[in-house]
Each structure stands twice: as C-alpha cells, then as structure tokens.
PDB file of C-alpha atoms in Angstrom:
ATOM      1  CA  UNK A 517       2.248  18.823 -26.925  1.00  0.00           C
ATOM      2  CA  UNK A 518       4.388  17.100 -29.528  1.00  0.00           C
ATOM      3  CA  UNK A 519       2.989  13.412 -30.850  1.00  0.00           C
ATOM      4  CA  UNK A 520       5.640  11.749 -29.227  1.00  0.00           C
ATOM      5  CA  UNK A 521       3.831  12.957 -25.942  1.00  0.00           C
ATOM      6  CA  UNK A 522       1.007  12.349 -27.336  1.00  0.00           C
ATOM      7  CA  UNK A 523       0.941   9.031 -27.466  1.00  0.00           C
ATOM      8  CA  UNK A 524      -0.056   6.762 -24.807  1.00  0.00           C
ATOM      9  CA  UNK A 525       2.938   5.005 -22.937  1.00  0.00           C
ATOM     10  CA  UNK A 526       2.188   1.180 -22.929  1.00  0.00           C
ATOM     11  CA  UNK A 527       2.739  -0.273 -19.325  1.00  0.00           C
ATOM     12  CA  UNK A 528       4.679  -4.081 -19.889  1.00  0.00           C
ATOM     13  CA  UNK A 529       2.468  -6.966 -18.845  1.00  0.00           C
ATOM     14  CA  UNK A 530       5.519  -9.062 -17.539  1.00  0.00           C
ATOM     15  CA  UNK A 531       3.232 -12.654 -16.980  1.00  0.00           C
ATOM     16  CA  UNK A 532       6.421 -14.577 -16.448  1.00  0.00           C
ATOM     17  CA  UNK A 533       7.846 -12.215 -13.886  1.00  0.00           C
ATOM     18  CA  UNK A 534       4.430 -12.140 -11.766  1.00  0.00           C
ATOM     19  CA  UNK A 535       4.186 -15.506 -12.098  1.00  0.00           C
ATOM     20  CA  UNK A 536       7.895 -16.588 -11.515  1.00  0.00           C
ATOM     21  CA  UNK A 537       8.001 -13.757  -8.357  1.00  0.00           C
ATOM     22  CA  UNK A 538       4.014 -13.796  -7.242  1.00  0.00           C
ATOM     23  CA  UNK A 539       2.852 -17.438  -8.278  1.00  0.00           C
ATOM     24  CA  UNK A 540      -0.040 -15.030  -9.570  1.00  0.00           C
ATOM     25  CA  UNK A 541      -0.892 -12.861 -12.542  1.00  0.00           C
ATOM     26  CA  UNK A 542      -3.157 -10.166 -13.387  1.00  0.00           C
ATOM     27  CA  UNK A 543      -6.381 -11.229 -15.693  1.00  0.00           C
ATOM     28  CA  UNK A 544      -6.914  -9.061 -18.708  1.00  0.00           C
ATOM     29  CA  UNK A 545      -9.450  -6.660 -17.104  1.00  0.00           C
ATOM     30  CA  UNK A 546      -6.342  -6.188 -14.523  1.00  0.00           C
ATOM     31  CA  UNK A 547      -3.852  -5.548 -16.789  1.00  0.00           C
ATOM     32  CA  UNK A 548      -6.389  -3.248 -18.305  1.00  0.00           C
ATOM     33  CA  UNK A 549      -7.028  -1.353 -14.995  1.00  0.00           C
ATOM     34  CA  UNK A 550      -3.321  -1.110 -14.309  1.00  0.00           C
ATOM     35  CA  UNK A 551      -2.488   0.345 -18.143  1.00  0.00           C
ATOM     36  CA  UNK A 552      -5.793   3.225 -17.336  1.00  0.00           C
ATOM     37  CA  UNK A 553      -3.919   4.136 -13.734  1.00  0.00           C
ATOM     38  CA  UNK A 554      -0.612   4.494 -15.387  1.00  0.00           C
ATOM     39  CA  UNK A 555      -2.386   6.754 -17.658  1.00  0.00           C
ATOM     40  CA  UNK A 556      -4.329   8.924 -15.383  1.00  0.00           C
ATOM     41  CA  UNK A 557      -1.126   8.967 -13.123  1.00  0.00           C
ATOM     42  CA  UNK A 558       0.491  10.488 -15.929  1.00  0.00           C
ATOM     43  CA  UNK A 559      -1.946  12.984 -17.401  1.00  0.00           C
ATOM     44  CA  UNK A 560      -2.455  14.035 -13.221  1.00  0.00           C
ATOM     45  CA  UNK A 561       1.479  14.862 -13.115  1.00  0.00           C
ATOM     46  CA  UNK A 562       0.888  17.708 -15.166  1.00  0.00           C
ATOM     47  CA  UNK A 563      -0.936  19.580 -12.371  1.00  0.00           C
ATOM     48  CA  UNK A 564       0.123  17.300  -9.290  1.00  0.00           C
ATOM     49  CA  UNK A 565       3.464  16.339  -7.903  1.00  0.00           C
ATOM     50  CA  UNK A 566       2.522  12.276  -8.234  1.00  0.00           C
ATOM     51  CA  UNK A 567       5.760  10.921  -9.052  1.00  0.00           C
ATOM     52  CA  UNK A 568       8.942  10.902 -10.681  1.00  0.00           C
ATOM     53  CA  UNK A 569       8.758   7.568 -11.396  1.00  0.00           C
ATOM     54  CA  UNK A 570       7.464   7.632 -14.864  1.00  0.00           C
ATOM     55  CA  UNK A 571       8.916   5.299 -17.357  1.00  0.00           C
ATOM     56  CA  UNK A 572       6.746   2.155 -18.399  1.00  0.00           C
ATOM     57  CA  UNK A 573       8.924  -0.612 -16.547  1.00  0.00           C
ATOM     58  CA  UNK A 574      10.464   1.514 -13.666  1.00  0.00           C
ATOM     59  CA  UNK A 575       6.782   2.127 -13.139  1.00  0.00           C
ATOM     60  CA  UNK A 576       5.539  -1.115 -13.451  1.00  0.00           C
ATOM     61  CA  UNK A 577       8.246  -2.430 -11.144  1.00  0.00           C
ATOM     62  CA  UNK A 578       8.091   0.452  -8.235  1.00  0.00           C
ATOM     63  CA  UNK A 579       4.666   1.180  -8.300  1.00  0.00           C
ATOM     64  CA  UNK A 580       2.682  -2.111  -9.255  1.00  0.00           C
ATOM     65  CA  UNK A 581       4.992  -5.086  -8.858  1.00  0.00           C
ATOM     66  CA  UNK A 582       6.374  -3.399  -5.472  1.00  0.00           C
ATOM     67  CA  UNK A 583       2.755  -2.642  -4.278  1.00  0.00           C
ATOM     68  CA  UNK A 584       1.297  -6.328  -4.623  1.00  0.00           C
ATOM     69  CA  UNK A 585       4.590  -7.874  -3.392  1.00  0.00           C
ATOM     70  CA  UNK A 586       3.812  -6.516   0.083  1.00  0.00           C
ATOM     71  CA  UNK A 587       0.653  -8.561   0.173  1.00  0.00           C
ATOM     72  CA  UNK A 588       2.249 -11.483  -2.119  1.00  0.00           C
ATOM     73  CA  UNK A 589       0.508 -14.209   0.537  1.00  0.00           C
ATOM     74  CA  UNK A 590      -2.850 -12.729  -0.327  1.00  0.00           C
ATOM     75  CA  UNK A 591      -2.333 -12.115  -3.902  1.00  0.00           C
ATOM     76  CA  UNK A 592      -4.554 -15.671  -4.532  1.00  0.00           C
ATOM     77  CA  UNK A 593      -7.704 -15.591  -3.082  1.00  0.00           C
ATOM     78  CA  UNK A 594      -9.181 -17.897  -0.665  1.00  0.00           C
ATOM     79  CA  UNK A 595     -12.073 -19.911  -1.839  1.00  0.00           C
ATOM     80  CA  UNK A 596     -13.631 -20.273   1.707  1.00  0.00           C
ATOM     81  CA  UNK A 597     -12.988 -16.673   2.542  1.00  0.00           C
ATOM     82  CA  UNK A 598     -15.654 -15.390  -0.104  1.00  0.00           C
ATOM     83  CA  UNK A 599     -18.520 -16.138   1.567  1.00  0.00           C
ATOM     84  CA  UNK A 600     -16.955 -14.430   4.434  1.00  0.00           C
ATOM     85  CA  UNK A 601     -16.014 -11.601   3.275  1.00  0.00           C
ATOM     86  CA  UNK A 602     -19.593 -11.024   1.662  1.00  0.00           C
ATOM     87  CA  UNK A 603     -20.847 -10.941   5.455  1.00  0.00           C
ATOM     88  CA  UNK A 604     -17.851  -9.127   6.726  1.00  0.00           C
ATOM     89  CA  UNK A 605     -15.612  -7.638   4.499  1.00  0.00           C
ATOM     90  CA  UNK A 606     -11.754  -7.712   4.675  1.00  0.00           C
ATOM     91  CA  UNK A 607     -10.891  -4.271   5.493  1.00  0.00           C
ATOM     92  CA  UNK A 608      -7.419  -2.566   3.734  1.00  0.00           C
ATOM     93  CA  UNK A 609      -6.040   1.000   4.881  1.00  0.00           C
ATOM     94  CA  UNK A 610      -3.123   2.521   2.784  1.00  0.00           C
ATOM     95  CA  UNK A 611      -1.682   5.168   4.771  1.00  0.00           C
ATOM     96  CA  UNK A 612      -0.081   8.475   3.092  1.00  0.00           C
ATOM     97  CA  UNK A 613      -1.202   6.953  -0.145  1.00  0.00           C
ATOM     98  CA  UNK A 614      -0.322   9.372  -1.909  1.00  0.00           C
ATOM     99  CA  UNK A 615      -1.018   9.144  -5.480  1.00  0.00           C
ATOM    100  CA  UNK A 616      -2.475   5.791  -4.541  1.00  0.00           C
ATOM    101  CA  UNK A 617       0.420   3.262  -3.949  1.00  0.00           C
ATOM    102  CA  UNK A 618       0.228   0.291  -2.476  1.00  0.00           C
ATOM    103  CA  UNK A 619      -3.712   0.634  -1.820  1.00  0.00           C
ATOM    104  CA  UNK A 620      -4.809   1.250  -5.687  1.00  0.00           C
ATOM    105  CA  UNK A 621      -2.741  -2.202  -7.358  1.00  0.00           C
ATOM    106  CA  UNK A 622      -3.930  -3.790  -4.197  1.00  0.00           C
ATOM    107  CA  UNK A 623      -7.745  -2.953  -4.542  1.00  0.00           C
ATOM    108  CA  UNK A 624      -7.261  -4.095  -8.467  1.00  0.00           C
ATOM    109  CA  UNK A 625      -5.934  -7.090  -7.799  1.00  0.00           C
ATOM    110  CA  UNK A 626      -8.186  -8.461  -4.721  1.00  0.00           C
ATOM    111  CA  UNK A 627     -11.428  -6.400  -5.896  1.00  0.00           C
ATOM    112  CA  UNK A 628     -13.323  -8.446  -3.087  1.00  0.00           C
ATOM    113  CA  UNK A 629     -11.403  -6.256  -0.277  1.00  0.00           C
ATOM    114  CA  UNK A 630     -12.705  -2.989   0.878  1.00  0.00           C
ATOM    115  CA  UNK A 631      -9.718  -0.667   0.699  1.00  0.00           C
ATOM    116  CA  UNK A 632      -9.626   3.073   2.063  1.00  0.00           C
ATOM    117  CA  UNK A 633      -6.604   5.560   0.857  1.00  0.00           C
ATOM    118  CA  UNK A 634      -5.751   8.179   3.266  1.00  0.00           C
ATOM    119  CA  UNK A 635      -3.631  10.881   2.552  1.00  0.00           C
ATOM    120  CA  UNK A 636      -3.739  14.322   4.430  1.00  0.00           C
ATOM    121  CA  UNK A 637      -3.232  16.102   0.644  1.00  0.00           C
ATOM    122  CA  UNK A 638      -6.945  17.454  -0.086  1.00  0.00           C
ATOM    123  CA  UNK A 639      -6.091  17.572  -4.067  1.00  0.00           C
ATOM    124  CA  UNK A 640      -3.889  14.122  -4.004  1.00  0.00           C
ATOM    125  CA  UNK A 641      -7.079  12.697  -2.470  1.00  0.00           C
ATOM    126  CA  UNK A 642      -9.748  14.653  -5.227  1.00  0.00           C
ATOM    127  CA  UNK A 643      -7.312  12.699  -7.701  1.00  0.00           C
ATOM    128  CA  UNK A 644      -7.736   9.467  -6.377  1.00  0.00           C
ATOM    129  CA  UNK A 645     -11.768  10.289  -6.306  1.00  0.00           C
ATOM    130  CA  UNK A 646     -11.145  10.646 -10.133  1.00  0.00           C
ATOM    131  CA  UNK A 647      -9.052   7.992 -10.536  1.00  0.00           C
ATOM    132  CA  UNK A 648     -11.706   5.397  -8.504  1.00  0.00           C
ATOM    133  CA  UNK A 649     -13.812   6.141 -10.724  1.00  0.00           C
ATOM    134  CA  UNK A 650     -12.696   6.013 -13.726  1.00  0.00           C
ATOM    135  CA  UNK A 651     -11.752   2.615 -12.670  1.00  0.00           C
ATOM    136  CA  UNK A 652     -15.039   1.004 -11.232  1.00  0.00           C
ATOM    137  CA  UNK A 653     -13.229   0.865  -7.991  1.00  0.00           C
ATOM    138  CA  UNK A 654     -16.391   0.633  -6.005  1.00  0.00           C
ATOM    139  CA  UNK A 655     -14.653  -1.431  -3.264  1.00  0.00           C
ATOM    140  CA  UNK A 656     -12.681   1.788  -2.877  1.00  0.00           C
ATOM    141  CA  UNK A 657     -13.096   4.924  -0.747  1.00  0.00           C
ATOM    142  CA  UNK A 658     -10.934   8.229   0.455  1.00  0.00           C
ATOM    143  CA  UNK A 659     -10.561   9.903   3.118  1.00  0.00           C
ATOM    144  CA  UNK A 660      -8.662  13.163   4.038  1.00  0.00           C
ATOM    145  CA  UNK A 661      -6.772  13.384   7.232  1.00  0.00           C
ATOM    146  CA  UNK A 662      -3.291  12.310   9.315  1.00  0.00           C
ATOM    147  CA  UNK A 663      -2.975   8.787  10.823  1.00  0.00           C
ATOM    148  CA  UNK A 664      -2.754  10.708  14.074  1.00  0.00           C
ATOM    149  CA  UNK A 665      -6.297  12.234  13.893  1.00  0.00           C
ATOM    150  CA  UNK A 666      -8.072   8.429  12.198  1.00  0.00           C
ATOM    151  CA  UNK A 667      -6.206   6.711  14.783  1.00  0.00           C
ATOM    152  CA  UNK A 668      -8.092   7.925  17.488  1.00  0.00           C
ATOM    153  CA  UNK A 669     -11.848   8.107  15.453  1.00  0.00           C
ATOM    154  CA  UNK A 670     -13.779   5.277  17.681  1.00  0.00           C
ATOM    155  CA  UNK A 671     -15.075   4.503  13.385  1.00  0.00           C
ATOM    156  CA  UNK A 672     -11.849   4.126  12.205  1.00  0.00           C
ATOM    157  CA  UNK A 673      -9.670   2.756  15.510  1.00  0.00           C
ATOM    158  CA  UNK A 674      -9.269  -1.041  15.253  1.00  0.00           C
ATOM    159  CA  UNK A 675     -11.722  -1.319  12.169  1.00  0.00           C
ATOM    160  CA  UNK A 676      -8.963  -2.756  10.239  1.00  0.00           C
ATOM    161  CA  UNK A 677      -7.858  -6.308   9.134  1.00  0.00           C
ATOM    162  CA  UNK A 678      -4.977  -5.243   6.907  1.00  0.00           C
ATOM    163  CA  UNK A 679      -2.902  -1.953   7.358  1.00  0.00           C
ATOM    164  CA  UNK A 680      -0.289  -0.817   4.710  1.00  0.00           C
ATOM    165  CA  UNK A 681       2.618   1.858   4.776  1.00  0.00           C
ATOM    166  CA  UNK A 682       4.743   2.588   2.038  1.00  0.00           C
ATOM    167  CA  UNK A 683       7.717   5.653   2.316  1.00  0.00           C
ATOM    168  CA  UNK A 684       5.993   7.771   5.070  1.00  0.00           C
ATOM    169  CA  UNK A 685       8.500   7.877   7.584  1.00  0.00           C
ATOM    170  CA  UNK A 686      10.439   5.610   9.885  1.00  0.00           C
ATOM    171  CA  UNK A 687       9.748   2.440  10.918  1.00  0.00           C
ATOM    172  CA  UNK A 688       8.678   3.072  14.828  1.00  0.00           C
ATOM    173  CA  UNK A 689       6.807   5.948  13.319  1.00  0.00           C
ATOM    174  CA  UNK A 690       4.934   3.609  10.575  1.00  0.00           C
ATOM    175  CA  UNK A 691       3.765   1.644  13.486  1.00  0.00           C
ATOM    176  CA  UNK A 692       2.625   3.915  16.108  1.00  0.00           C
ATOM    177  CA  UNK A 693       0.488   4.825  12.703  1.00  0.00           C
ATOM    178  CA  UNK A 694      -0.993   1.918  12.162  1.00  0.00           C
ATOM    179  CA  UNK A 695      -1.308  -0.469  14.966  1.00  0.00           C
ATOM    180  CA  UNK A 696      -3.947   1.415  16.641  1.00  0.00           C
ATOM    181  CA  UNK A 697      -6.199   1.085  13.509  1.00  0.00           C
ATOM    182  CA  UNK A 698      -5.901  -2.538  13.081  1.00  0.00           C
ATOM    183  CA  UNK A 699      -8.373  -5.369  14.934  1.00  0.00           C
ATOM    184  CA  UNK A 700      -6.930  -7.887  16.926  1.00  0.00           C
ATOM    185  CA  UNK A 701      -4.753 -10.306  14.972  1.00  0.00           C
ATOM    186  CA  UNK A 702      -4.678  -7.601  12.018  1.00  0.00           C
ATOM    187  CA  UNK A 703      -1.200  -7.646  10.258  1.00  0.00           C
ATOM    188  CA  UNK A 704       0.348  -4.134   9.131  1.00  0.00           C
ATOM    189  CA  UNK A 705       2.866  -3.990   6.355  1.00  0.00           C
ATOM    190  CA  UNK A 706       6.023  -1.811   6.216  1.00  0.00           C
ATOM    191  CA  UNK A 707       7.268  -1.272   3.026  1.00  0.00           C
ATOM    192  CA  UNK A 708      11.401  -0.417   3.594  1.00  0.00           C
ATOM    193  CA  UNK A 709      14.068  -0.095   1.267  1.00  0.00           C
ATOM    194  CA  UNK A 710      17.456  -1.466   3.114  1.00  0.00           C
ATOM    195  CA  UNK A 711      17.174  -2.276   6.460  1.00  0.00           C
ATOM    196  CA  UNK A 712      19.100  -3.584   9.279  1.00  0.00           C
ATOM    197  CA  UNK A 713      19.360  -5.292  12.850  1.00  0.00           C
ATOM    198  CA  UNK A 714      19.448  -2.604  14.976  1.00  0.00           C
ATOM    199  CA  UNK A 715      16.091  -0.909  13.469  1.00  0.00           C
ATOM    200  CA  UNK A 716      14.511  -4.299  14.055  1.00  0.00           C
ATOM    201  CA  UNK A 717      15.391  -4.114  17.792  1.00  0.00           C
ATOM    202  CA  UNK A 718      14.251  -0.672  18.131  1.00  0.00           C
ATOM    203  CA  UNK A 719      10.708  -1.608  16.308  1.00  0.00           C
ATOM    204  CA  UNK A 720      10.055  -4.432  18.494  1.00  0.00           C
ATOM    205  CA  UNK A 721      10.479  -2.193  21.483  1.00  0.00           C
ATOM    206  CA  UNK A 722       8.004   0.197  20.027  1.00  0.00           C
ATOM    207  CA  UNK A 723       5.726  -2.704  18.725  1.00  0.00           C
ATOM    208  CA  UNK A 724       5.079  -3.712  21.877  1.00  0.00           C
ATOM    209  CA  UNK A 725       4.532  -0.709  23.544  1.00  0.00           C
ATOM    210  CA  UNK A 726       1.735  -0.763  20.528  1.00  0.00           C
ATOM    211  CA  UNK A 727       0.288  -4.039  21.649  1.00  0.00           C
ATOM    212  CA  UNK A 728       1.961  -6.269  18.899  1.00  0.00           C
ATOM    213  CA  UNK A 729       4.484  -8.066  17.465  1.00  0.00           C
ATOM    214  CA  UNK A 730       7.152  -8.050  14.624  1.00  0.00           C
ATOM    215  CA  UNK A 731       5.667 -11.792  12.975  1.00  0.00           C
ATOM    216  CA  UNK A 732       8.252 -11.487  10.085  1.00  0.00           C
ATOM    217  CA  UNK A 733      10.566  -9.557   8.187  1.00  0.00           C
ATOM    218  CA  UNK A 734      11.299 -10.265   4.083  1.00  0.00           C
ATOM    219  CA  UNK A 735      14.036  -9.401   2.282  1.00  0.00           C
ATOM    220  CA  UNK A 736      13.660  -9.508  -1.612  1.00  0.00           C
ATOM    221  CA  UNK A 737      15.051  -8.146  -4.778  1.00  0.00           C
ATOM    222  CA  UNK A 738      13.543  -6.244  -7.607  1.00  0.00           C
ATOM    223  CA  UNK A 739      13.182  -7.783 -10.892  1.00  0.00           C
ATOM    224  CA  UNK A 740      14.692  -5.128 -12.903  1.00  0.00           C
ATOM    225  CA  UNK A 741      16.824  -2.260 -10.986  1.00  0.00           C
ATOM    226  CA  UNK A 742      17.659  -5.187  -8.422  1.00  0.00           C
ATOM    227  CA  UNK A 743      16.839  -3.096  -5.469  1.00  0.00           C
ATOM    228  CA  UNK A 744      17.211  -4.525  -1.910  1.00  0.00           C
ATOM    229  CA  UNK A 745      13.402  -4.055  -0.842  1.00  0.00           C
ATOM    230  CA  UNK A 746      11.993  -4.977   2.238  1.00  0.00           C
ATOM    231  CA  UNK A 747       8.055  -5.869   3.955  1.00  0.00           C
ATOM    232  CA  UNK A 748       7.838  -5.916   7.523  1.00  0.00           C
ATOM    233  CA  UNK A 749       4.918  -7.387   8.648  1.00  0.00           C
ATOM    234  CA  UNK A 750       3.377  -6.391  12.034  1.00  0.00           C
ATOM    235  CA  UNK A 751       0.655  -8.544  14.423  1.00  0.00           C
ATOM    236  CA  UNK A 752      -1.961  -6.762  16.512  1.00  0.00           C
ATOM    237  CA  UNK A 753      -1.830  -8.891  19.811  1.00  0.00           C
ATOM    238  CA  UNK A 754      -3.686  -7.347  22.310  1.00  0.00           C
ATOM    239  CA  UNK A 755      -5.653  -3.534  22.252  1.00  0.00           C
ATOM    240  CA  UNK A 756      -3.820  -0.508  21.935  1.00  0.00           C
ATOM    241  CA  UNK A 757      -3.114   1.550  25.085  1.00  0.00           C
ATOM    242  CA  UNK A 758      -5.193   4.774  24.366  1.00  0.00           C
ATOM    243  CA  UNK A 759      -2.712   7.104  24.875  1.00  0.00           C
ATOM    244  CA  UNK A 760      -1.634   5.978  21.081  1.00  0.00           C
ATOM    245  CA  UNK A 761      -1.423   7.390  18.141  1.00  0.00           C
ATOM    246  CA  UNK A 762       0.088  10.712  19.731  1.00  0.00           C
ATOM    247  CA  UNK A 763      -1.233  13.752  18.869  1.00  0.00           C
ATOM    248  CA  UNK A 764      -0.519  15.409  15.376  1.00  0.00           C
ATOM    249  CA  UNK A 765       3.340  15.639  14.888  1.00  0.00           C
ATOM    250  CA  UNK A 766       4.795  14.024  18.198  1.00  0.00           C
ATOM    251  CA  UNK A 767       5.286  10.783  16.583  1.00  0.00           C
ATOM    252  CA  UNK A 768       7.648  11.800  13.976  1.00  0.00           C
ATOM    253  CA  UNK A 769       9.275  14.668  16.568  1.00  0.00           C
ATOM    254  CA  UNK A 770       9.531  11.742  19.629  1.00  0.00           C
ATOM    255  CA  UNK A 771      10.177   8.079  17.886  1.00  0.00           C
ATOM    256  CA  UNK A 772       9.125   5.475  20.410  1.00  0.00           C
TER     257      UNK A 772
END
C-alpha cells in the first residue's frame, strides 16, 4: 500500500448544505460517526463489493446526504415523541441494505429510533455487525434474509413504523416488499432516481392491492452532481391481504 492510500480520506462536513437543504445538521459526534463509516466502508471494499462510490464528496452526497434526505421531515426530533418512544420505540427497516444505506446515516442521525438492516448477503450483513459496533450503534440490529421470507414472520409482519428502500428493484416491487411489514399508518420510502407519470399510476394500482396509499411523491436535486432524485412515500391504510409478500422471486418475475 503506497502512503497516498494510506492515508485516511477526510469525508466534507458541508454545514451550510445540510442546513440550507435539511434545516438540520449533524453534531460533532455525528460527523464523527459518519467520517468512521466512510472509513470502514472503505477498508471493507477491499474484500467486499460495497460500492463504487468512493470519493469523499460523491460519497458524502450519494450515500449520506441522499440517505437522510429520504427521511428529511424526521431529521429534527420531536420533543413530545421522546417519552414515547422510550415506552414504544419508533421502529426503522432498511431493506437490501446493503452495505448499510439509507438505514446506517439514518440510525446516526435519529439514535433514539430502533433501526434493523436486512440484506439477504450473509458477509454484507457480518460487515454491518462490525461496522455497528465499531460505532456504538446499539439502537441497531441485522438480520439475514429476503423481504419475501420477513414479510410473512408473524415477528416481523406489521412491526414497523417506518420502512425504507433504496435501489432494490422497481417500484411495484419495492412495495409489495414493504407494505406488509409496516403497522397501520406506517409510511414506506422509495428512494428513485428519475421517475415519471405512468410508474405512478401503475404503483397506486399495486399500492392498493397492498392496503395503502401513494401520500406523496418529491422531486429534488442533488447538491453537487445535480441528479434528479426522487422519495416516494407510501401510507399503510388498512392490513395487508395475506396472500402478500409472494413467495421468494414471484414479485420481481410477476410485478403487480
């Protein structure tokens, strides 16, 4: 290893732009969190296909800024929701996580949320174990498996206030994924790149077939590559018809 590689990589801290974009910035001990997972992230891409994304504001823009904008309108914490939460937590599920995006930034910026990763990659998800730690992330937990197979675990199905899916596949797909394991009125985010009319008629046909509703859709730019990004946000309404999430495979093979 030369001492150019050597040396650490210094993620930006970017106040202004969190502020500006977020109305919200990280405290120190965040910014310190986020600086160890770009570091881990990195040293773990030696032995794991993590990402490509590697370069100190690409990844501070597609992995951390693009995480926490999917949950920007829970980014500041609700004083009368503490006490809540203390008695019943606020439960987070990051589907196909992956090396840990959105559900790691998320869990380091609202550390009084209990957030599971779930990945169906047995050594992505011994990463992430590392990575937890190394972190304090005691809010934080793992679990191997597909969406499919949690989906229809009485433990997991509807346990969840908060569902988020970031690149996994398409949209009617993303849902049929995660509505089942939300509670009633739980919101799932879809994190898209472009997106256009005709998939948003053809998700709120499947949405309801999955008891819930399209509540809104945001479009957005990226600070710095100035990427067309979008969150599609998802309301539970009423239960989940049992027959959903289809078995193993059928979902991406049969879009509703």
């Amino acid at each position: 290893m030369t001492e150019v590689e050597n040396q650490e990589l210094v993620l930006p801290e970017h106040l202004d732009i969190w502020q500006q974009t977020m109305s919200w910035q990280p405290l120190p001990q965040q910014q310190a969190s986020y600086q160890r997972l770009y570091t881990e992230i990195l040293q773990g891409n030696r032995q794991l296909n993590l990402t490509r994304i590697t370069e100190p504001n690409e990844f501070w823009e597609k992995h951390l800024w693009d995480s926490l904008r999917g949950i920007k309108c829970w980014l500041v914490a609700d004083p009368g929701a503490e006490a809540l939460f203390q008695e019943n937590p606020f439960k987070v599920l990051d589907i196909g996580t992956g090396a840990g995006f959105p559900g790691i930034p998320v869990a380091v910026a609202r550390p009084d949320w209990h957030v599971t990763l779930l990945d169906s990659t047995r050594k992505k998800i011994a990463f992430l174990d590392a990575v937890i730690a190394t972190l304090g992330l005691t809010q934080v937990q793992t679990r191997v498996g597909r969406a499919e197979e949690v989906g229809q675990m009485a433990h997991h199905r509807a346990g969840y206030d908060l569902v988020l899916i970031r690149a996994v596949a398409n949209a009617s797909v993303c849902a049929e994924y995660a509505m089942p394991l939300l509670k009633l009125n739980g919101t799932a985010v879809l994190y898209r790149g472009q997106w256009l009319e005709t998939e948003t008629q053809a998700l709120t046909a499947a949405v309801q077939q999955l008891g819930g509703k399209i509540d809104r859709i945001e479009s957005f730019v990226t600070p710095f590559s100035q990427s067309i990004r979008h969150c599609i946000y998802l309301q539970k309404l009423k239960p989940t018809p049992a027959a959903f999430p289809r078995p193993t495979g059928v979902p991406t093979q049969k879009p509703l």
